[in-house]
Tab-separated table of C-alpha atoms in Angstrom:
chain	number	residue	atom	x	y	z
A	120	MET	CA	-101.534	69.378	-167.845
A	121	ALA	CA	-98.617	71.173	-169.464
A	122	LEU	CA	-96.458	69.998	-172.318
A	123	TRP	CA	-93.385	71.207	-174.256
A	124	ALA	CA	-93.418	70.479	-177.947
A	125	THR	CA	-90.433	68.481	-179.139
A	126	SER	CA	-90.288	70.398	-182.414
A	127	CYS	CA	-89.430	73.853	-181.025
A	128	SER	CA	-86.956	76.021	-182.873
A	129	SER	CA	-83.930	77.357	-181.046
A	130	SER	CA	-85.537	80.773	-180.789
A	131	GLU	CA	-88.887	79.637	-179.354
A	132	LYS	CA	-90.033	77.173	-176.678
A	133	LEU	CA	-93.582	76.067	-177.422
A	134	PHE	CA	-95.681	75.454	-174.355
A	135	LEU	CA	-98.931	73.598	-174.696
A	136	ALA	CA	-101.369	74.378	-171.903
A	137	SER	CA	-104.668	72.505	-171.430
A	138	SER	CA	-107.428	74.730	-170.063
A	139	ALA	CA	-109.508	71.697	-169.087
A	140	ALA	CA	-106.611	70.063	-167.280
A	141	THR	CA	-105.858	73.307	-165.497
A	142	LYS	CA	-109.352	73.432	-164.130
A	143	ARG	CA	-108.992	69.857	-162.879
A	144	ARG	CA	-105.609	70.675	-161.446
A	145	MET	CA	-106.936	73.655	-159.496
A	146	GLY	CA	-109.874	71.617	-158.154
A	147	SER	CA	-107.987	68.555	-157.010
A	148	ARG	CA	-104.496	70.009	-156.456
A	149	ARG	CA	-103.110	67.088	-158.450
A	150	ARG	CA	-101.168	67.064	-161.719
A	151	ASP	CA	-100.894	64.141	-164.109
A	152	LEU	CA	-97.523	63.327	-165.600
A	153	VAL	CA	-97.670	63.542	-169.404
A	154	HIS	CA	-94.862	62.854	-171.906
A	155	VAL	CA	-93.445	65.720	-173.914
A	156	GLY	CA	-95.407	66.254	-177.119
A	157	MET	CA	-98.383	64.041	-176.232
A	158	THR	CA	-101.998	65.052	-175.716
A	159	ASP	CA	-105.265	63.260	-175.415
A	160	GLN	CA	-107.387	65.195	-177.917
A	161	ALA	CA	-110.512	63.286	-176.952
A	162	GLU	CA	-110.197	64.464	-173.367
A	163	THR	CA	-109.005	68.028	-173.587
A	164	GLU	CA	-108.864	71.097	-175.748
A	165	THR	CA	-105.305	72.332	-176.229
A	166	ILE	CA	-104.152	75.913	-176.709
A	167	SER	CA	-100.542	76.958	-177.499
A	168	ILE	CA	-98.505	79.786	-176.007
A	169	ALA	CA	-95.099	80.679	-177.399
A	170	TYR	CA	-92.251	81.512	-175.013
A	171	LYS	CA	-89.768	83.339	-177.119
A	172	GLU	CA	-86.018	83.513	-176.742
A	173	GLY	CA	-83.981	86.570	-177.557
A	174	ASP	CA	-81.103	86.703	-179.990
A	175	ARG	CA	-78.393	86.778	-177.295
A	176	GLU	CA	-77.067	84.423	-174.659
A	177	ARG	CA	-77.950	87.021	-172.011
A	178	PRO	CA	-79.342	90.586	-171.864
A	179	LYS	CA	-76.989	93.225	-173.138
A	180	TRP	CA	-77.497	95.171	-169.903
A	181	ALA	CA	-75.896	92.299	-167.975
A	182	ASP	CA	-72.632	92.504	-169.957
A	183	GLU	CA	-69.662	94.661	-168.929
A	184	THR	CA	-70.531	97.602	-171.202
A	185	PRO	CA	-69.972	101.308	-170.606
A	186	PHE	CA	-73.736	101.768	-170.136
A	187	SER	CA	-73.887	98.879	-167.662
A	188	ARG	CA	-71.036	100.432	-165.663
A	189	LEU	CA	-72.877	103.768	-165.687
A	190	VAL	CA	-75.948	102.074	-164.202
A	191	GLU	CA	-73.819	100.464	-161.504
A	192	ALA	CA	-72.292	103.834	-160.657
A	193	LEU	CA	-75.706	105.411	-160.377
A	194	ILE	CA	-76.943	102.608	-158.158
A	195	SER	CA	-73.921	103.047	-155.851
A	196	PHE	CA	-74.847	106.698	-155.314
A	197	LYS	CA	-76.931	106.485	-152.177
A	198	PRO	CA	-79.445	109.266	-152.801
A	199	PHE	CA	-80.198	107.897	-156.251
A	200	TYR	CA	-80.265	104.360	-154.925
A	201	SER	CA	-82.931	105.339	-152.361
A	202	LEU	CA	-85.137	106.680	-155.147
A	203	LEU	CA	-84.585	103.556	-157.225
A	204	LYS	CA	-85.394	101.343	-154.270
A	205	LEU	CA	-88.727	103.111	-153.733
A	206	GLY	CA	-89.462	102.942	-157.436
A	207	ALA	CA	-88.797	99.198	-157.629
A	208	ARG	CA	-91.010	98.561	-154.659
A	209	GLN	CA	-93.781	100.681	-156.136
A	210	VAL	CA	-93.676	98.705	-159.387
A	211	LEU	CA	-94.464	95.490	-157.499
A	212	ILE	CA	-97.180	97.079	-155.330
A	213	SER	CA	-98.755	98.738	-158.410
A	214	THR	CA	-98.783	95.452	-160.300
A	215	ALA	CA	-100.395	93.708	-157.314
A	216	GLU	CA	-103.128	96.249	-156.909
A	217	LYS	CA	-103.942	96.394	-160.590
A	218	ASN	CA	-104.497	92.630	-160.495
A	219	ASN	CA	-106.638	92.577	-157.347
A	220	ILE	CA	-103.845	91.225	-155.196
A	221	PRO	CA	-104.436	92.719	-151.730
A	222	TRP	CA	-100.774	93.685	-150.950
A	223	ARG	CA	-101.469	95.828	-147.862
A	224	GLU	CA	-104.160	93.581	-146.418
A	225	MET	CA	-102.104	90.407	-146.733
A	226	THR	CA	-99.060	92.126	-145.221
A	227	LYS	CA	-101.097	93.511	-142.370
A	228	GLU	CA	-102.643	90.116	-141.657
A	229	ILE	CA	-99.165	88.606	-141.122
A	230	LEU	CA	-97.765	91.485	-139.118
A	231	GLU	CA	-100.761	91.531	-136.764
A	232	SER	CA	-100.825	87.749	-136.286
A	233	ASP	CA	-99.103	85.398	-133.863
A	234	VAL	CA	-96.369	84.625	-136.348
A	235	TYR	CA	-93.688	85.978	-133.933
A	236	LYS	CA	-94.212	82.946	-131.674
A	237	GLU	CA	-92.800	80.697	-134.386
A	238	LEU	CA	-89.345	82.346	-134.351
A	239	LYS	CA	-88.134	80.601	-131.207
A	240	THR	CA	-88.980	77.145	-132.633
A	241	ILE	CA	-87.272	77.944	-135.970
A	242	GLN	CA	-84.229	80.111	-135.354
A	243	ASN	CA	-80.775	78.659	-135.131
A	244	THR	CA	-79.099	81.328	-133.042
A	245	SER	CA	-75.626	79.970	-133.669
A	246	LEU	CA	-75.913	80.230	-137.466
A	247	GLN	CA	-73.242	82.383	-139.132
A	248	TYR	CA	-74.724	84.278	-142.073
A	249	PRO	CA	-72.688	84.527	-145.265
A	250	ASP	CA	-71.507	88.002	-145.960
A	251	TYR	CA	-73.440	88.352	-149.205
A	252	TYR	CA	-76.720	87.593	-147.361
A	253	LEU	CA	-76.318	90.736	-145.224
A	254	SER	CA	-76.663	92.976	-148.264
A	255	PRO	CA	-79.819	94.965	-148.891
A	256	PHE	CA	-82.227	92.972	-151.045
A	257	HIS	CA	-85.595	93.798	-152.685
A	258	ALA	CA	-85.761	97.347	-151.350
A	259	TYR	CA	-85.264	96.259	-147.740
A	260	ASP	CA	-82.236	97.674	-145.932
A	261	GLU	CA	-82.065	94.532	-143.786
A	262	GLY	CA	-82.435	92.265	-146.823
A	263	ASN	CA	-84.341	89.110	-145.964
A	264	LEU	CA	-83.653	89.485	-142.271
A	265	SER	CA	-86.759	91.418	-141.315
A	266	TRP	CA	-90.406	90.840	-140.463
A	267	LEU	CA	-91.597	93.263	-143.119
A	268	ALA	CA	-89.730	91.400	-145.851
A	269	ALA	CA	-91.169	88.113	-144.562
A	270	ALA	CA	-94.673	89.521	-144.374
A	271	GLU	CA	-94.579	90.819	-147.951
A	272	ALA	CA	-92.737	87.857	-149.491
A	273	GLU	CA	-95.764	85.848	-150.664
A	274	VAL	CA	-97.686	88.855	-152.007
A	275	ALA	CA	-94.517	90.029	-153.789
A	276	THR	CA	-94.251	86.538	-155.332
A	277	MET	CA	-97.805	86.882	-156.552
A	278	SER	CA	-97.058	90.248	-158.077
A	279	MET	CA	-93.929	88.848	-159.784
A	280	THR	CA	-95.997	85.985	-161.226
A	281	ARG	CA	-98.491	88.486	-162.727
A	282	ARG	CA	-95.657	90.515	-164.279
A	283	ALA	CA	-94.318	87.297	-165.846
A	284	ILE	CA	-97.684	86.112	-167.031
A	285	PRO	CA	-99.857	89.213	-167.575
A	286	TYR	CA	-102.135	87.491	-170.122
A	287	ALA	CA	-103.496	84.885	-167.653
A	288	PRO	CA	-107.259	85.277	-166.994
A	289	SER	CA	-106.713	85.217	-163.225
A	290	ASN	CA	-104.052	85.244	-160.555
A	291	GLU	CA	-104.718	81.569	-159.827
A	292	GLU	CA	-104.195	80.609	-163.497
A	293	ALA	CA	-100.976	82.629	-163.657
A	294	THR	CA	-99.671	80.749	-160.680
A	295	GLN	CA	-100.702	77.392	-162.170
A	296	GLU	CA	-98.895	78.204	-165.409
A	297	MET	CA	-95.705	79.279	-163.719
A	298	ARG	CA	-95.551	76.655	-160.967
A	299	GLY	CA	-97.204	73.940	-163.001
A	300	ASN	CA	-94.684	74.222	-165.844
A	301	TRP	CA	-91.838	74.088	-163.318
A	302	VAL	CA	-93.138	70.963	-161.666
A	303	GLN	CA	-93.909	69.326	-165.000
A	304	ALA	CA	-90.313	69.946	-166.114
A	305	ILE	CA	-89.092	68.245	-162.957
A	306	LYS	CA	-91.369	65.255	-163.358
A	307	GLN	CA	-90.494	64.727	-166.999
A	308	HIS	CA	-86.732	64.998	-166.356
A	309	HIS	CA	-86.871	62.621	-163.352
A	310	MET	CA	-88.951	60.051	-165.191
A	311	LYS	CA	-86.511	60.089	-168.109
A	312	HIS	CA	-83.206	60.041	-166.226
A	313	SER	CA	-83.662	58.685	-162.687
A	314	GLY	CA	-83.719	55.034	-163.538
A	315	ASN	CA	-87.110	54.544	-161.857
A	316	VAL	CA	-85.963	56.194	-158.590
A	317	THR	CA	-89.057	57.271	-156.736
A	318	ILE	CA	-89.091	60.787	-155.302
A	319	GLN	CA	-89.420	60.088	-151.601
A	320	ASN	CA	-87.348	62.889	-150.084
A	321	ILE	CA	-87.267	66.510	-151.230
A	322	VAL	CA	-85.384	69.541	-149.969
A	323	ASP	CA	-86.330	73.025	-151.128
A	324	ILE	CA	-83.283	75.173	-150.507
A	325	GLY	CA	-83.905	78.903	-150.230
A	326	CYS	CA	-87.549	78.170	-149.628
A	327	SER	CA	-88.468	81.708	-148.493
A	328	VAL	CA	-91.944	81.654	-146.949
A	329	GLY	CA	-92.642	78.225	-148.295
A	330	VAL	CA	-94.659	78.930	-151.490
A	331	SER	CA	-92.536	76.587	-153.582
A	332	THR	CA	-92.225	74.079	-150.744
A	333	ARG	CA	-95.966	73.782	-150.304
A	334	PHE	CA	-96.402	73.374	-154.096
A	335	LEU	CA	-93.850	70.510	-154.063
A	336	ALA	CA	-95.565	68.904	-151.064
A	337	ASP	CA	-98.934	69.073	-152.881
A	338	GLU	CA	-97.438	67.617	-156.054
A	339	PHE	CA	-95.580	64.807	-154.270
A	340	PRO	CA	-97.877	63.959	-151.392
A	341	SER	CA	-96.105	60.708	-150.498
A	342	ALA	CA	-92.729	62.386	-150.260
A	343	LYS	CA	-91.125	63.868	-147.107
A	344	VAL	CA	-90.468	67.519	-147.828
A	345	THR	CA	-87.998	69.877	-146.206
A	346	GLY	CA	-87.923	73.637	-146.573
A	347	LEU	CA	-84.561	75.269	-145.783
A	348	ASP	CA	-83.765	78.959	-145.671
A	349	LEU	CA	-81.328	81.452	-144.204
A	350	SER	CA	-84.044	83.784	-142.942
A	351	PRO	CA	-85.693	82.767	-139.659
A	352	TYR	CA	-88.346	85.374	-140.310
A	353	PHE	CA	-89.285	83.838	-143.670
A	354	LEU	CA	-89.344	80.407	-142.088
A	355	SER	CA	-91.547	81.629	-139.241
A	356	VAL	CA	-94.100	82.857	-141.805
A	357	ALA	CA	-93.779	79.529	-143.671
A	358	GLN	CA	-94.437	77.502	-140.565
A	359	TYR	CA	-97.276	79.813	-139.441
A	360	LYS	CA	-99.012	79.543	-142.777
A	361	GLU	CA	-98.549	75.776	-142.942
A	362	LYS	CA	-100.219	75.388	-139.518
A	363	LYS	CA	-103.304	77.086	-140.962
A	364	ARG	CA	-103.757	74.333	-143.518
A	365	PRO	CA	-105.250	70.889	-143.019
A	366	PRO	CA	-102.625	68.443	-141.628
A	367	ARG	CA	-100.544	66.559	-144.180
A	368	LYS	CA	-99.743	62.864	-144.105
A	369	ASN	CA	-96.087	63.916	-144.203
A	370	PRO	CA	-95.686	67.346	-142.466
A	371	ILE	CA	-93.220	69.733	-143.981
A	372	ARG	CA	-90.034	70.175	-141.967
A	373	TRP	CA	-88.602	73.696	-141.795
A	374	ILE	CA	-84.836	74.183	-141.208
A	375	HIS	CA	-82.908	77.417	-140.530
A	376	ALA	CA	-79.548	76.804	-142.204
A	377	ALA	CA	-77.262	77.919	-144.981
A	378	GLY	CA	-77.845	76.249	-148.333
A	379	GLU	CA	-74.102	75.977	-148.893
A	380	ASN	CA	-73.713	73.924	-145.658
A	381	THR	CA	-77.085	72.439	-144.749
A	382	GLY	CA	-75.789	69.943	-142.182
A	383	LEU	CA	-78.141	67.320	-143.732
A	384	PRO	CA	-76.906	63.765	-144.477
A	385	SER	CA	-75.216	62.967	-147.746
A	386	LYS	CA	-77.223	61.041	-150.420
A	387	SER	CA	-80.492	61.564	-148.469
A	388	PHE	CA	-82.672	63.201	-151.119
A	389	ASP	CA	-84.166	62.375	-154.532
A	390	LEU	CA	-84.928	65.960	-155.457
A	391	VAL	CA	-83.121	69.250	-154.539
A	392	SER	CA	-84.947	72.363	-155.632
A	393	PHE	CA	-83.837	76.005	-155.828
A	394	SER	CA	-86.680	78.442	-156.757
A	395	TYR	CA	-85.656	81.998	-157.582
A	396	VAL	CA	-82.517	81.717	-155.445
A	397	PHE	CA	-79.475	81.970	-157.649
A	398	HIS	CA	-80.096	85.466	-159.019
A	399	GLU	CA	-79.672	86.669	-155.403
A	400	CYS	CA	-76.244	85.051	-155.041
A	401	PRO	CA	-72.654	85.866	-156.097
A	402	GLU	CA	-71.079	83.178	-158.291
A	403	ARG	CA	-69.037	81.755	-155.453
A	404	ALA	CA	-72.255	81.075	-153.534
A	405	ILE	CA	-73.908	79.498	-156.601
A	406	ILE	CA	-70.971	77.109	-156.954
A	407	ALA	CA	-71.141	76.218	-153.260
A	408	LEU	CA	-74.895	75.636	-153.461
A	409	VAL	CA	-74.555	73.405	-156.531
A	410	ASN	CA	-71.851	71.336	-154.824
A	411	GLU	CA	-73.986	70.908	-151.702
A	412	ALA	CA	-76.937	69.816	-153.843
A	413	PHE	CA	-74.734	67.182	-155.473
A	414	ARG	CA	-73.704	65.894	-152.026
A	415	LEU	CA	-77.275	65.689	-150.811
A	416	LEU	CA	-78.690	63.808	-153.780
A	417	ARG	CA	-78.812	60.049	-154.149
A	418	PRO	CA	-77.568	58.489	-157.391
A	419	GLY	CA	-80.246	59.135	-160.019
A	420	GLY	CA	-81.494	62.103	-158.049
A	421	THR	CA	-82.692	65.308	-159.729
A	422	LEU	CA	-81.560	68.889	-159.278
A	423	ALA	CA	-84.126	71.534	-160.311
A	424	ILE	CA	-83.356	75.228	-160.585
A	425	THR	CA	-85.933	77.816	-161.642
A	426	ASP	CA	-84.927	81.432	-162.003
A	427	GLN	CA	-84.659	84.364	-164.361
A	428	ALA	CA	-83.962	83.259	-167.928
A	429	PRO	CA	-80.953	84.996	-169.502
A	430	LYS	CA	-82.373	84.037	-172.962
A	431	SER	CA	-85.805	85.395	-172.324
A	432	LYS	CA	-86.765	87.766	-175.138
A	433	ILE	CA	-88.770	89.938	-172.686
A	434	LEU	CA	-85.810	90.296	-170.266
A	435	GLN	CA	-83.411	91.018	-173.093
A	436	GLU	CA	-85.655	93.830	-174.286
A	437	LEU	CA	-86.284	95.531	-170.956
A	438	SER	CA	-86.180	99.280	-171.129
A	439	PRO	CA	-83.250	101.049	-169.504
A	440	ALA	CA	-85.541	102.391	-166.800
A	441	LEU	CA	-86.886	98.906	-165.836
A	442	PHE	CA	-83.615	97.054	-165.836
A	443	THR	CA	-82.058	99.850	-163.767
A	444	LEU	CA	-84.856	99.414	-161.236
A	445	MET	CA	-84.382	95.685	-161.196
A	446	LYS	CA	-80.657	95.840	-160.724
A	447	SER	CA	-81.034	98.354	-157.909
A	448	THR	CA	-82.731	95.712	-155.722
A	449	GLU	CA	-80.616	92.725	-156.845
A	450	PRO	CA	-77.000	93.327	-155.940
A	451	PHE	CA	-75.639	90.136	-157.582
A	452	LEU	CA	-77.764	90.142	-160.732
A	453	ASN	CA	-74.881	90.729	-163.088
A	454	GLU	CA	-72.913	87.852	-161.581
A	455	TYR	CA	-75.877	85.530	-162.018
A	456	TYR	CA	-76.316	86.484	-165.684
A	457	LEU	CA	-72.593	86.123	-166.347
A	458	THR	CA	-72.373	82.679	-164.706
A	459	ASP	CA	-72.324	79.680	-167.017
A	460	LEU	CA	-74.731	77.636	-164.945
A	461	GLU	CA	-74.681	74.506	-166.962
A	462	GLU	CA	-70.866	74.499	-166.792
A	463	ARG	CA	-70.962	74.963	-163.027
A	464	LEU	CA	-73.305	71.919	-162.811
A	465	ARG	CA	-71.040	69.889	-165.042
A	466	GLU	CA	-68.005	70.735	-162.880
A	467	ALA	CA	-69.897	69.577	-159.787
A	468	GLY	CA	-70.508	66.168	-161.395
A	469	PHE	CA	-74.062	66.535	-162.740
A	470	VAL	CA	-75.168	65.037	-166.076
A	471	ASN	CA	-78.186	65.329	-168.327
A	472	MET	CA	-78.502	69.064	-167.995
A	473	LYS	CA	-81.549	70.527	-169.695
A	474	THR	CA	-82.905	74.106	-169.740
A	475	LEU	CA	-86.424	75.116	-170.725
A	476	LEU	CA	-88.230	78.407	-170.745
A	477	THR	CA	-91.142	77.606	-168.457
A	478	ASP	CA	-92.739	81.073	-168.646
A	479	PRO	CA	-91.892	84.188	-170.644
A	480	ARG	CA	-89.340	85.393	-168.073
A	481	HIS	CA	-88.078	82.290	-166.290
A	482	MET	CA	-86.323	79.061	-167.082
A	483	THR	CA	-86.146	75.704	-165.325
A	484	MET	CA	-82.852	73.835	-165.434
A	485	THR	CA	-82.777	70.202	-164.488
A	486	ALA	CA	-79.868	67.789	-164.042
A	487	THR	CA	-79.117	64.331	-162.643
A	488	VAL	CA	-76.558	62.756	-160.280
A	489	PRO	CA	-74.952	59.903	-162.157
A	490	HIS	CA	-76.171	56.386	-161.194
A	491	GLN	CA	-72.625	55.211	-160.660
A	492	HIS	CA	-71.953	58.072	-158.206
A	493	VAL	CA	-70.135	56.721	-155.153
């Protein structure tokens, strides 16, 4: 189980992780809901890990400073950008290999599989892609619209997790800390603010290859879960991997659509989730995604956003070399950091906004659709 202490200072979020509960969680793939600040000392030994905030609202490198503009100019210079792109990719691969994550083997397994057969059952050929989505992302010239990006997405996520939580004893425990804290924040928020609304329908918007979607389906086994993404290649991998698992009582539904205009019925979900999506979007897309989430949620429903934390002490103290590499593969990163996300949620109609550092580099923001929403 994971808990956030209620007595945290403004500069530090105190996360309480139970090693015994983590072992139970990994064995049974279930997670018990526990109130903030409560532990059963007779049942479990508790250790504390501090997630520290920096002194600023956002990293200095995200502000409109002369140095930031210099970095943007360097990135726009194509020969230099090509070098940065290779460097950023190598950082992820190196992190993976140092932590016994078989990057090349996992990628090869997907590319040499029958995953390509899934495309025709997933792809919406009439879908119009937003202009921002056609930009290069994550060191891929085609962005998320390629088989290589799709094949490497899960292993890249594993590498990102290890960079965020390098102190974890294993890759599995790093994943449990990152994903477990995220889910726990959702459960605690929903229990407090939903008015006893049961989570029966979930949509994971920007689901990529389904890592977050499968985690939600495991955590809420009685719910009907939908994974939605703009990349038919990512969705093909998601569907292919899901077919390799034992059948679920409620199979995950995969939809190829834009998160800003899903085509799904209004007030049809109890939880809308965005996992590591917003930092890849310009502010206009973030606003559209938030408005669509509000439309999709029932009164008392919960919005959950997990993404890079502007207040993270680690991110605020990144070296110039590292943040230049990061910005080179994330074309809208500055817009994300400069967006007042809580204000955008408030403008859309959400209430009960809460933001927690749920690992050293990432935050989870939760909010509620008012119960009187018509």
